[in-house]
Structure formats: structure tokens, C-alpha cells
XYZ file of N, CA and C in Angstrom:
750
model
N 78.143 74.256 113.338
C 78.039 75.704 113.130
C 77.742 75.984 111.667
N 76.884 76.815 111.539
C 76.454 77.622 110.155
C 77.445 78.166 109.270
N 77.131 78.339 108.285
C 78.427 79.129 107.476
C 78.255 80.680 107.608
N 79.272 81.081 107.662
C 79.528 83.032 108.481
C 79.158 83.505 107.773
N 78.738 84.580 107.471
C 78.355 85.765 106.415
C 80.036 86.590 106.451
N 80.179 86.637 105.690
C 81.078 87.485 104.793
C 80.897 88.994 104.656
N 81.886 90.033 105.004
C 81.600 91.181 104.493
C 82.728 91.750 103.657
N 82.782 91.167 102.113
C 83.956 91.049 101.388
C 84.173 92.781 101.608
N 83.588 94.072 101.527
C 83.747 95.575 100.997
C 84.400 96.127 102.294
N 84.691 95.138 103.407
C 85.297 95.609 104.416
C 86.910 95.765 104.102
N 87.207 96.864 104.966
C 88.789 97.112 104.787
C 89.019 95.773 104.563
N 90.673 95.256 103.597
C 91.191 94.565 103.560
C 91.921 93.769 104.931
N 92.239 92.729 105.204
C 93.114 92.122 106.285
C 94.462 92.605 106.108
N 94.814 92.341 104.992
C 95.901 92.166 104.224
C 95.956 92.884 103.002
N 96.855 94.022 102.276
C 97.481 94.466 101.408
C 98.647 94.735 101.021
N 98.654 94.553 99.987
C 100.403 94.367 99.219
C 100.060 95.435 98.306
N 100.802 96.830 98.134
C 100.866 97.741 97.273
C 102.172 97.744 96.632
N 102.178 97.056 95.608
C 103.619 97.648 94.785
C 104.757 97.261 95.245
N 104.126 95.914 96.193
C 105.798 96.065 96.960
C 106.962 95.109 96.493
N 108.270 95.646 97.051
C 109.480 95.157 96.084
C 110.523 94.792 97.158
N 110.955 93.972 97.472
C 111.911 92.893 98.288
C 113.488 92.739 98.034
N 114.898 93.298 98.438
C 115.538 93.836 97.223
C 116.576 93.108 98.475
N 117.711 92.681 98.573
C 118.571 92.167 99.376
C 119.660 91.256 98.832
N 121.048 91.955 99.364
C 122.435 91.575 98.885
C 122.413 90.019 98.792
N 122.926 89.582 97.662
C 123.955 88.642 97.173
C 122.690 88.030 96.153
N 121.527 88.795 95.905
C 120.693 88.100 94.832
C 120.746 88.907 93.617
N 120.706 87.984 92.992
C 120.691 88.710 91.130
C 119.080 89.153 91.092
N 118.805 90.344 91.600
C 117.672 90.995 91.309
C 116.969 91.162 92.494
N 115.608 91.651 92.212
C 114.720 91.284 93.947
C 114.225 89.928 94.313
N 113.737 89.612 95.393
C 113.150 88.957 95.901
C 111.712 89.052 95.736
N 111.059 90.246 95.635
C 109.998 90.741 95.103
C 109.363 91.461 94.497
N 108.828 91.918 93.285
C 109.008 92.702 92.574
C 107.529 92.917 91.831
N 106.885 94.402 92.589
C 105.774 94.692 92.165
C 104.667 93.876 92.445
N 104.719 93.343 93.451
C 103.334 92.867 93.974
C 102.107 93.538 94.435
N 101.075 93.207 94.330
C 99.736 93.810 95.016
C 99.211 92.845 94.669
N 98.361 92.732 96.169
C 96.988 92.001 96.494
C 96.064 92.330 97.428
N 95.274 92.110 97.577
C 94.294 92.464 99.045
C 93.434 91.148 99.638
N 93.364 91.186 100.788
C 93.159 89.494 101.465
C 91.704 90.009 102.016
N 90.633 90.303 101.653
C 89.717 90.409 102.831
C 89.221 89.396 103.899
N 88.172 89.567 104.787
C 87.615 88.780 105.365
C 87.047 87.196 104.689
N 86.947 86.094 105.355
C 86.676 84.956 104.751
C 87.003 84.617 103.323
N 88.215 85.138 102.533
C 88.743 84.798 101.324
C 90.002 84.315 101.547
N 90.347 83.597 100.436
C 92.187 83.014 101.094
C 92.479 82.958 99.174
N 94.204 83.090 99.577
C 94.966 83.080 98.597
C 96.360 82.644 98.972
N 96.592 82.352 97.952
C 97.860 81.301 97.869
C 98.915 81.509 96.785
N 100.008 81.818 97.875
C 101.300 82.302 97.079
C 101.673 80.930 96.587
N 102.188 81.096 95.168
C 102.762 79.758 94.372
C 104.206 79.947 93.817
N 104.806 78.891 93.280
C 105.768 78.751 92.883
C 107.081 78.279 93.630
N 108.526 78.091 92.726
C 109.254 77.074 93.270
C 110.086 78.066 94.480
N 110.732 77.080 95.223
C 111.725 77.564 96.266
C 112.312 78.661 95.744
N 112.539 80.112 96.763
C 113.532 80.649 96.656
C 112.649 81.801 95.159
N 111.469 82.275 95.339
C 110.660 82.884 94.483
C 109.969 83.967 95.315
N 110.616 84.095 96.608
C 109.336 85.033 97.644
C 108.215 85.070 98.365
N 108.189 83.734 98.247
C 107.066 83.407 98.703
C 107.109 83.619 100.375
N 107.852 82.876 101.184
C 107.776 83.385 102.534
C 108.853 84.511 102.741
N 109.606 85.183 102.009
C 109.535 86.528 101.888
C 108.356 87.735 102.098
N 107.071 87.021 101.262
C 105.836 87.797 101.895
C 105.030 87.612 102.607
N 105.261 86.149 103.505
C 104.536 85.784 104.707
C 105.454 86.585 105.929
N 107.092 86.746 105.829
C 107.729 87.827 106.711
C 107.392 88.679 106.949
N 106.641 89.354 105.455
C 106.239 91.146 105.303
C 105.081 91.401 106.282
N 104.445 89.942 106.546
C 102.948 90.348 107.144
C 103.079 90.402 108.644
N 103.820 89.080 108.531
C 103.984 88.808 110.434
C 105.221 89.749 110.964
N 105.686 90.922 110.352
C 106.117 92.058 110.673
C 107.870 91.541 110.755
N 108.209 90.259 110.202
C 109.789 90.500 109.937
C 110.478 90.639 109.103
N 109.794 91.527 108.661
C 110.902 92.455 108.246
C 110.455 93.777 107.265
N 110.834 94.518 106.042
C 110.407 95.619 105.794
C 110.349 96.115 104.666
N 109.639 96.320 103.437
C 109.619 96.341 101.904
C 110.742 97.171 101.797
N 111.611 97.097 100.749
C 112.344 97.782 100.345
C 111.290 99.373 99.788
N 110.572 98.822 99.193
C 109.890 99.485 98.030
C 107.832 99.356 97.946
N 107.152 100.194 98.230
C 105.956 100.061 98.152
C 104.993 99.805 99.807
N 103.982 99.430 99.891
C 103.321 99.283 101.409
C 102.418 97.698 101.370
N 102.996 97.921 103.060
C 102.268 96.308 103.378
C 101.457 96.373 104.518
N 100.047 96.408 104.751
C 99.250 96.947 105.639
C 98.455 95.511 106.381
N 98.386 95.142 107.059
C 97.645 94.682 108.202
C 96.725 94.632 109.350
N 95.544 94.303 109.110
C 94.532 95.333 109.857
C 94.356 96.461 109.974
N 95.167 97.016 108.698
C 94.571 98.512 108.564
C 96.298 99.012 108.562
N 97.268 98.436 109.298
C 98.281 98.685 109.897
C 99.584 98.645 109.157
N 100.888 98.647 109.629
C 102.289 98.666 108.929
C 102.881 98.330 109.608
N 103.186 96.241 109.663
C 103.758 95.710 110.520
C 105.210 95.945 110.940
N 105.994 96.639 110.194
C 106.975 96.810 109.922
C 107.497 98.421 110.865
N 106.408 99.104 110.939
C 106.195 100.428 111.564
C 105.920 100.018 113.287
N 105.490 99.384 113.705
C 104.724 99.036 115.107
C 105.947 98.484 116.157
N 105.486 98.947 117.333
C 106.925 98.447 118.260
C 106.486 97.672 118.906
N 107.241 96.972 119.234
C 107.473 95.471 119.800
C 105.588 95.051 120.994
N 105.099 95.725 121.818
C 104.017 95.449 122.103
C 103.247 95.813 120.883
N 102.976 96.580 120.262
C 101.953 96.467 119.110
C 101.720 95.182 118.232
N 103.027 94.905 118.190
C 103.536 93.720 117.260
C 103.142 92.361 117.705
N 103.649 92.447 118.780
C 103.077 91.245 119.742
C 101.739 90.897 119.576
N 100.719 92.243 119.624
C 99.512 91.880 119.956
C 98.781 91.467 118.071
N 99.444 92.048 117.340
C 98.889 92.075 115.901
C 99.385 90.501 115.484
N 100.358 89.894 115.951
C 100.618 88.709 115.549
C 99.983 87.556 116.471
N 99.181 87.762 117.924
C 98.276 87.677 118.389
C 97.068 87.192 117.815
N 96.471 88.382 117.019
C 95.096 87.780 116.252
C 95.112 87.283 114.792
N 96.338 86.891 114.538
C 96.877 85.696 113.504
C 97.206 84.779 113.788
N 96.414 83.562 113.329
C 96.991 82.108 113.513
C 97.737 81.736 112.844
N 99.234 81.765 112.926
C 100.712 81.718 112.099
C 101.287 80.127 112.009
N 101.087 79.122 110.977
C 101.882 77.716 111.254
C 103.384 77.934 109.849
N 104.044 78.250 110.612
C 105.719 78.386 109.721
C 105.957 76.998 109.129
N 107.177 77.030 108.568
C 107.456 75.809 107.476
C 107.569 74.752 108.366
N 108.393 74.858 109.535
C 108.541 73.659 110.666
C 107.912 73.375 111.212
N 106.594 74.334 111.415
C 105.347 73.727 112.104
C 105.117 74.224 113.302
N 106.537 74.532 114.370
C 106.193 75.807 115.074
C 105.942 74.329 116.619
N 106.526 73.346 116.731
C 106.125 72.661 117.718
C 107.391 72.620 118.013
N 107.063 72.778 119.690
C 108.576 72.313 120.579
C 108.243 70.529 121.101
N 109.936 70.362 120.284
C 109.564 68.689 120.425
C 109.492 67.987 121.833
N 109.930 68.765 122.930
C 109.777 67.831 124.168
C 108.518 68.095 125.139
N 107.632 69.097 123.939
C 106.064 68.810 124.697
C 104.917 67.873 124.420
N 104.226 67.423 124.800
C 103.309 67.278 124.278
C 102.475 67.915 123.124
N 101.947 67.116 122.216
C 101.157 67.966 120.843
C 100.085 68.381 121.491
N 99.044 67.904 122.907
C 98.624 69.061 123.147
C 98.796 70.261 124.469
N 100.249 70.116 124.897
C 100.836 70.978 125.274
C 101.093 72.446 123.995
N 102.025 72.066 123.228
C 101.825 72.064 122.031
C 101.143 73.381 121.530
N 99.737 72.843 121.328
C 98.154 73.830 120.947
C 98.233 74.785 122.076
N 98.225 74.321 123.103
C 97.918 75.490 124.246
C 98.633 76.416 124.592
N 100.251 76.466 123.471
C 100.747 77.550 124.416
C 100.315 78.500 123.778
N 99.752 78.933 122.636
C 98.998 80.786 122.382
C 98.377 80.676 123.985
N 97.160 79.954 124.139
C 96.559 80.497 125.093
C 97.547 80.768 126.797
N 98.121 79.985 126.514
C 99.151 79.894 128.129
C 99.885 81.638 128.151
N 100.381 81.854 126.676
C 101.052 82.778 126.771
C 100.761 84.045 126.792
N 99.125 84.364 125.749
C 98.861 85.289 125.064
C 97.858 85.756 126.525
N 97.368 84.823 126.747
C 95.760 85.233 127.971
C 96.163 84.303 129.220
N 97.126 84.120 129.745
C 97.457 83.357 131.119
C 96.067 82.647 131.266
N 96.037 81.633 130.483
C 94.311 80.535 130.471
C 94.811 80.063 131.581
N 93.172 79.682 132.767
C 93.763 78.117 133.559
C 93.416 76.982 133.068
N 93.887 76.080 133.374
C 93.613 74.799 132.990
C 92.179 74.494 132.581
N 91.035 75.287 133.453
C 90.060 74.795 132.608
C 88.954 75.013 131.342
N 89.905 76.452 131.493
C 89.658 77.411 129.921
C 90.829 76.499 128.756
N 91.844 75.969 129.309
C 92.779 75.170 128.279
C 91.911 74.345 128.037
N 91.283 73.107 128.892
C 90.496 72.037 128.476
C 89.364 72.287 127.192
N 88.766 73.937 127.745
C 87.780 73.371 126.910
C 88.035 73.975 125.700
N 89.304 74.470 124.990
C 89.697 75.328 124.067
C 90.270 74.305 123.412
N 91.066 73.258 124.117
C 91.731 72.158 123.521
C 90.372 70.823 122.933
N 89.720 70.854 123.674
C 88.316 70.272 122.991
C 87.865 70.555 121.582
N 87.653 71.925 121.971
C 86.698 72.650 120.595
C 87.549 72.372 119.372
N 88.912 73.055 119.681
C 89.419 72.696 118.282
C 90.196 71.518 117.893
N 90.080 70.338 118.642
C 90.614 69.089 118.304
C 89.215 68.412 117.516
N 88.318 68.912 117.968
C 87.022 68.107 117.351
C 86.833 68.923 115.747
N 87.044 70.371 116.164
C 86.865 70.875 114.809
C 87.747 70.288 113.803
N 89.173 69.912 114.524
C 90.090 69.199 112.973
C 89.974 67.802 112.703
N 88.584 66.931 113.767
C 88.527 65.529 113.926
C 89.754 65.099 114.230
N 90.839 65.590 115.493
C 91.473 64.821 115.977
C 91.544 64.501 117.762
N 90.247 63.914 118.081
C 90.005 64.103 119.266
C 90.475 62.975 120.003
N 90.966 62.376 119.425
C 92.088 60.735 120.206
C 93.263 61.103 119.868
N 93.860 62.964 119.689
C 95.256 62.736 119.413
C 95.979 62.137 120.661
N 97.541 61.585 120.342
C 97.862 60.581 121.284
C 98.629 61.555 122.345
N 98.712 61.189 123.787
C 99.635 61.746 124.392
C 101.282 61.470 124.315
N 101.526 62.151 123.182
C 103.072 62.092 123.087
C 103.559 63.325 122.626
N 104.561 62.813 122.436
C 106.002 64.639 122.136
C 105.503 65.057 120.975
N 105.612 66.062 120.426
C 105.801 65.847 118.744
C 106.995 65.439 118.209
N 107.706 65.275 118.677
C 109.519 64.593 118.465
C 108.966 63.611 118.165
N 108.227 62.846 118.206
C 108.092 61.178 118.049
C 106.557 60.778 117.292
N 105.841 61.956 117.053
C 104.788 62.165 116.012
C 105.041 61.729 114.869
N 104.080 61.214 113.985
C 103.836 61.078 112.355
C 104.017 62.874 111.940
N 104.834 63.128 110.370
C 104.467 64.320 110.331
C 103.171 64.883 110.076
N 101.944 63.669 109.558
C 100.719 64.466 109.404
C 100.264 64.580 110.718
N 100.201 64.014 111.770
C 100.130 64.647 113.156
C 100.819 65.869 113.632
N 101.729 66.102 113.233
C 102.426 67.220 113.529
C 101.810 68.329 112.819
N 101.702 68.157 111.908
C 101.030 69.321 111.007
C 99.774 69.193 111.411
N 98.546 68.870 111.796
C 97.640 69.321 112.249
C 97.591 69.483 113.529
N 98.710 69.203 114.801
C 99.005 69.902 115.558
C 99.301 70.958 115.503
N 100.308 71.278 114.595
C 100.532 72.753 114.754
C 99.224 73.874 114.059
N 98.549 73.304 113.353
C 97.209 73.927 112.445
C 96.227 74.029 114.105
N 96.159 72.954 114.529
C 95.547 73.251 115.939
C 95.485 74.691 117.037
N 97.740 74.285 116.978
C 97.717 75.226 117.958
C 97.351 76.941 117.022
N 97.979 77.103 115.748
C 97.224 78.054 115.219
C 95.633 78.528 115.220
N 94.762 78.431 115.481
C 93.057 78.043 115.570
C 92.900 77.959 117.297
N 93.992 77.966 117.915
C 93.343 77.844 119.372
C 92.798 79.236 120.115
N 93.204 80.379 118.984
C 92.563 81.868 120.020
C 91.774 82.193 118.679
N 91.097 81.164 118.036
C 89.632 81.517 117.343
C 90.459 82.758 116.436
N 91.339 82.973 115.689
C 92.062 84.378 114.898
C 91.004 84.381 113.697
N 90.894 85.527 112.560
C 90.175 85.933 112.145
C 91.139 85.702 110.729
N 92.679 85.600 110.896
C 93.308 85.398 109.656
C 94.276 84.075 110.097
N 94.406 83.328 108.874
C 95.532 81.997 109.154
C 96.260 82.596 108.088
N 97.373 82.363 108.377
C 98.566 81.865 107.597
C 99.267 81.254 107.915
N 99.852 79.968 106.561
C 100.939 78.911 106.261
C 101.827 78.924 105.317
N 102.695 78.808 106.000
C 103.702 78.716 105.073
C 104.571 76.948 104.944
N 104.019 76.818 103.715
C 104.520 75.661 102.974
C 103.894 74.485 103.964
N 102.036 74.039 104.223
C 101.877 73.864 105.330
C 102.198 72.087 104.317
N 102.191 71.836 103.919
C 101.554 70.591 103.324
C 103.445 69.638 102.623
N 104.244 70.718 102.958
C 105.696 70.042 102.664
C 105.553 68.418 103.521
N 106.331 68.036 102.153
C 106.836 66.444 102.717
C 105.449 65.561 102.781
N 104.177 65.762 102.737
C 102.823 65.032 102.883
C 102.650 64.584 102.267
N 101.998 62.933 101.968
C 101.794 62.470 100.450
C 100.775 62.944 99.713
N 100.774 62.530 98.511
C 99.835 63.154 97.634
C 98.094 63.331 98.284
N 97.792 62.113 98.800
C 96.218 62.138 99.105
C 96.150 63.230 100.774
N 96.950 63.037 101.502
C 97.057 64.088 102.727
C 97.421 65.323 102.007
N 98.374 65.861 101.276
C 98.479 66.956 100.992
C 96.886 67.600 100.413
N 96.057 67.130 99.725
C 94.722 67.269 98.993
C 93.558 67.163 100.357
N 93.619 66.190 101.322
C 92.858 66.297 102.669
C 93.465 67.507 103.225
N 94.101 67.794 103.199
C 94.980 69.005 104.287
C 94.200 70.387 103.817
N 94.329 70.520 102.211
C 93.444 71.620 101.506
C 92.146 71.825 101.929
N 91.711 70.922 101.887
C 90.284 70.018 101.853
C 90.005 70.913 103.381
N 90.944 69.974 104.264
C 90.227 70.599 105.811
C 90.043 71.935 105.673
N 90.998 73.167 105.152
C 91.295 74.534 105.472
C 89.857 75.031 104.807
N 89.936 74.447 103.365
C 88.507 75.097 102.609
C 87.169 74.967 103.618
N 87.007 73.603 104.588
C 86.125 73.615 105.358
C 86.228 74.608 106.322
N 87.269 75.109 106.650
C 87.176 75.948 107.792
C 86.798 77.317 107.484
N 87.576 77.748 106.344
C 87.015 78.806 105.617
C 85.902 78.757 105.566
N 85.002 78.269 105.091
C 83.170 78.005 104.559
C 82.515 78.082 106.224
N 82.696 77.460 107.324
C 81.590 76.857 108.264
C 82.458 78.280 109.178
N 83.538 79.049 109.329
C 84.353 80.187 110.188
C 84.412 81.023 109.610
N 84.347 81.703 108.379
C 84.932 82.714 107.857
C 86.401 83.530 108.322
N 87.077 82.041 108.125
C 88.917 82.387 108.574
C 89.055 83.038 107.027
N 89.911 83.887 107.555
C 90.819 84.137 106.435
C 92.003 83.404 105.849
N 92.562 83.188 104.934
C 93.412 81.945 104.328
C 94.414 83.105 103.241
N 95.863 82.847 104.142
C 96.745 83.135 103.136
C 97.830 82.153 103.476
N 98.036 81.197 102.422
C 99.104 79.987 102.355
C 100.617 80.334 101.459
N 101.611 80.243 101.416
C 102.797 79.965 100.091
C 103.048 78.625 99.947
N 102.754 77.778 98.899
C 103.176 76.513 98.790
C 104.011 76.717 97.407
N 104.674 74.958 97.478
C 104.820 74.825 96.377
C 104.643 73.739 95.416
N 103.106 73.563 96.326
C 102.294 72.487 96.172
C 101.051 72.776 95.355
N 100.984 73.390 94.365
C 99.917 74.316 94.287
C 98.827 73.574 93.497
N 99.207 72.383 92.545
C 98.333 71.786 92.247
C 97.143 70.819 93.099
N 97.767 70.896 94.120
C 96.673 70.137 94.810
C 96.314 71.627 96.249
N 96.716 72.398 95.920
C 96.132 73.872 96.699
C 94.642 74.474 95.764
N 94.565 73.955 95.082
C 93.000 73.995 94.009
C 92.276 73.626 95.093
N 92.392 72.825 95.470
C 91.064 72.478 96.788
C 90.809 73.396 97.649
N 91.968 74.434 97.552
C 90.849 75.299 98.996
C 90.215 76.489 97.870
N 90.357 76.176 96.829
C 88.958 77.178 95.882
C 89.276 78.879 95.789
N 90.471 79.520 96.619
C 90.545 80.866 96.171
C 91.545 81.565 95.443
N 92.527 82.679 95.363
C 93.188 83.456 94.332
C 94.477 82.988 94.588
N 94.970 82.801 93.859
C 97.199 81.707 93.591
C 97.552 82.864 92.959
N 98.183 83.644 93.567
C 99.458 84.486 92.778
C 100.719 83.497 92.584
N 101.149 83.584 91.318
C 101.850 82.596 91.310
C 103.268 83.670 90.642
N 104.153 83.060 91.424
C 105.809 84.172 91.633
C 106.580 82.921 90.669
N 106.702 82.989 89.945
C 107.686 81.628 89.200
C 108.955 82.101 88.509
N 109.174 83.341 88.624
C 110.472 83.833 88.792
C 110.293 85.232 89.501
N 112.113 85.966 89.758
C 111.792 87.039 90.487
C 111.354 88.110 89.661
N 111.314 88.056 88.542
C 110.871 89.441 87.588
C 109.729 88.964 86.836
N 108.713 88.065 87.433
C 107.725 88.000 86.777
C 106.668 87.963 88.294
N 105.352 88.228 88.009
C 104.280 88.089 88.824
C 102.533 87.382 88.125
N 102.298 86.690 87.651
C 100.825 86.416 87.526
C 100.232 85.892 88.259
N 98.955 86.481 88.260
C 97.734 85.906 88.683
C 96.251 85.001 88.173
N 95.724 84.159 89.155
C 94.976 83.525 88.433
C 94.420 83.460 89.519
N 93.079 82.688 89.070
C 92.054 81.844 89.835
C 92.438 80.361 90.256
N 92.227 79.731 91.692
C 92.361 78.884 92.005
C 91.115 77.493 91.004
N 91.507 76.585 90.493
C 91.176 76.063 89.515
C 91.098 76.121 87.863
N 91.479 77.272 87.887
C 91.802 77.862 86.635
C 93.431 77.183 86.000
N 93.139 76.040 85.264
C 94.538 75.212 84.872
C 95.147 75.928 83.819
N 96.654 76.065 83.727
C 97.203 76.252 82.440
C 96.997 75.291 81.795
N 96.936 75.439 80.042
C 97.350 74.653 79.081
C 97.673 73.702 79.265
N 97.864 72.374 79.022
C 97.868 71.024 79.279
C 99.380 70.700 78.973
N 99.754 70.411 80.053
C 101.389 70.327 80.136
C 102.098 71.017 80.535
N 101.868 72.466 80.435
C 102.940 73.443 80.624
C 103.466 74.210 82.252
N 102.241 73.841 83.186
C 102.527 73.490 84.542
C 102.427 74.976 84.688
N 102.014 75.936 83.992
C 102.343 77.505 84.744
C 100.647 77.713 84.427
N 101.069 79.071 85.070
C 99.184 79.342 85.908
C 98.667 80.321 84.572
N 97.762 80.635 84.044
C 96.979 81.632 82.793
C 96.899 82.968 83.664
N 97.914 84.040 83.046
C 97.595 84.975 83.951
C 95.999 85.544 83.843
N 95.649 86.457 84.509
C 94.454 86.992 84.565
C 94.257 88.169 84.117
């Protein structure tokens, strides 16, 4: 497949206005004064260490839970505003892989992939087959093995669950912390794959790692949260100063 045309001036996917994250027993917020905007075929990547907000604002999107302070819009929308079928269906046309990966261990990995479609569109088996095709070839894992994910390698697991995310073709991905625990050269292939998918799909890409030096490979915008009362931004490849490990704001 060709690479997508882009229509960056389209409404945003994703916006963060001002927003502020505020919750008992922390010395300060959780989030504080953020804004960004995610359009079509662009990705960005929340940075910094544990316990900085980062999937604090992957919650805000996939609608659990609710800014203290400022607006968080989604397809136009206010996940936080929408009742339970709305919600359903808006988290629907997001391909969501959480920190654990989001696999139930006594299925099969490609049991696994198929349940969006089992659940979301009652697929039969031979709309599963050929959905489980397309995107096992798209991640080059088309000899994955028939086993549990309980008993998987974790880089199998993690592109299982990247699988089952990508199986209803969504228009936005998000990960959170997809590349935890991976060694150095898989964590950098893992980037590697997403940037391809971005370029040849025009997915949208919003990640939180805290992996971020080797998150340069998927090439777009790192807000980087490295404490709770600070916020900068940068360009993905854009290195700090030599040594000092923090991002040049913008």
C-alpha cells in the first residue's frame, strides 16, 4: 500500500487545552497546564519518568476519567461528557494497547487480536480469518505460534496486543508505555514498526513512554512532563545538550 495523504488543517483527533489533573494525597497536580493537538497521520509522545502524568493523559482520552481544570476533546468530542454507549463506540475507533498489553492469558494470541472484532461487529469466522491475515502480515508476524499469551515471549505479546489494537483498521493508536521491559534493539524495532505504519496508513500515534530516547524513531512531537510543575516541548530528534538527558524546550 501507498503512503496516505494527510490532511494535517483537519479538526484535531485529539486536544489538550490547559488542562490540569489535581487528586488527593499528591504534593501538587498530576497535570498542570497542558495543551496539544494530535491531528490526522501525526503522532506524539508523552515523556518522562514514572508517576509524571503521563497515563494520567492517556485516561483523559480513553474517557477515564475527568480534568480537574481546562478541556480534553476527541473527535471533536468530551470523553468525559459522553454516556456509556457513546463511549463505547468512541473508544471503538481507537486502537488502545495499555501498559499490560491488554491480553487475556488463557487465549490464544490470535484469539487474542480478534476479540475487538468478536465484540465490537459480531465478525464470523470468516471475516476473523481474513482480518487476522491482513494484520499479522502487516506486523510480519504471520507464523505467530498457536499458544496462550501466558506462555508467550514478551516481544510476542506486545505485538500481539499492537495486533489486536490495528484489527478494526482505527484512525488513532494509542500506547501506553508500549515498549516496557524490551531490550534495547526491540525497543528501537518496536518504534521503527509504528513509524512504518504511520507513513504507508496514516494512523495516528499518541504513545507515553519512558523510553524516549529510543522513541526518536517514530520521528514526531515528545512533550516531555519531567516534573509535575513543569511542561516542555520539543521535536522528536531534537537532543538536549550532551549529557544532561532533558529535552530543549521549544
Amino acid at each position: 500500500m501507498g503512503t496516505t495523504h494527510i490532511d494535517h488543517e483537519s479538526e484535531p483527533l485529539i486536544a489538550f487545552s490547559k488542562v490540569e489533573v489535581s487528586s488527593p494525597g499528591f504534593n501538587g497536580p498530576l497535570l498542570e497546564h497542558v495543551s496539544f493537538t494530535l491531528h490526522a497521520g501525526q503522532s506524539l509522545v508523552l515523556s518522562g519518568p514514572a508517576g509524571n502524568g503521563k497515563s494520567t493523559a492517556i485516561g483523559l482520552v480513553m474517557g477515564g476519567g475527568k480534568p480537574t481544570a481546562g478541556l480534553v476533546s476527541v473527535f471533536g468530542r468530551h470523553p468525559h461528557l459522553l454516556d456509556a454507549d457513546d463511549l463505547d463506540a468512541m473508544r471503538a475507533r481507537i486502537g488502545y494497547v495499555p501498559q499490560n498489553g491488554g491480553l487475556l492469558s488463557n487465549l490464544l494470541l490470535t484469539e487474542n487480536i480478534s476479540l475487538p472484532l468478536r465484540y465490537h461487529r459480531a465478525a464470523d469466522d470468516a471475516t476473523v480469518r481474513t482480518a487476522l491475515s491482513r494484520v499479522q502480515t502487516l506486523l510480519g508476524i504471520e507464523d505467530l505460534p498457536a499458544i496462550p499469551s501466558a506462555i508467550a515471549n514478551l516481544r510476542l505479546r506486545r505485538l500481539a496486543a499492537l495486533a489486536k489494537a490495528l484489527i478494526l483498521e482505527p484512525r488513532l493508536l494509542i500506547l501506553d508505555e508500549p515498549t516496557r521491559d524490551l531490550a534495547g534493539f526491540a525497543k528501537l524495532d518496536f518504534w521503527k514498526l509504528l513509524s512504518g505504519l504511520q507513513t504507508s496508513h496514516g494512523i495516528a500515534i499518541l504513545a507515553a513512554t519512558s523510553d524516549a530516547e529510543t522513541a526518536y524513531a517514530l520521528g514526531g512531537q515528545v512533550i516531555s512532563l519531567p516534573a509535575r510543575h513543569h511542561v516542555a516541548t520539543a521535536r522528536l530528534g531534537e537532543r538536549s545538550p550532551a549529557g544532561t538527558g532533558v529535552f530543549r524546550p521549544a
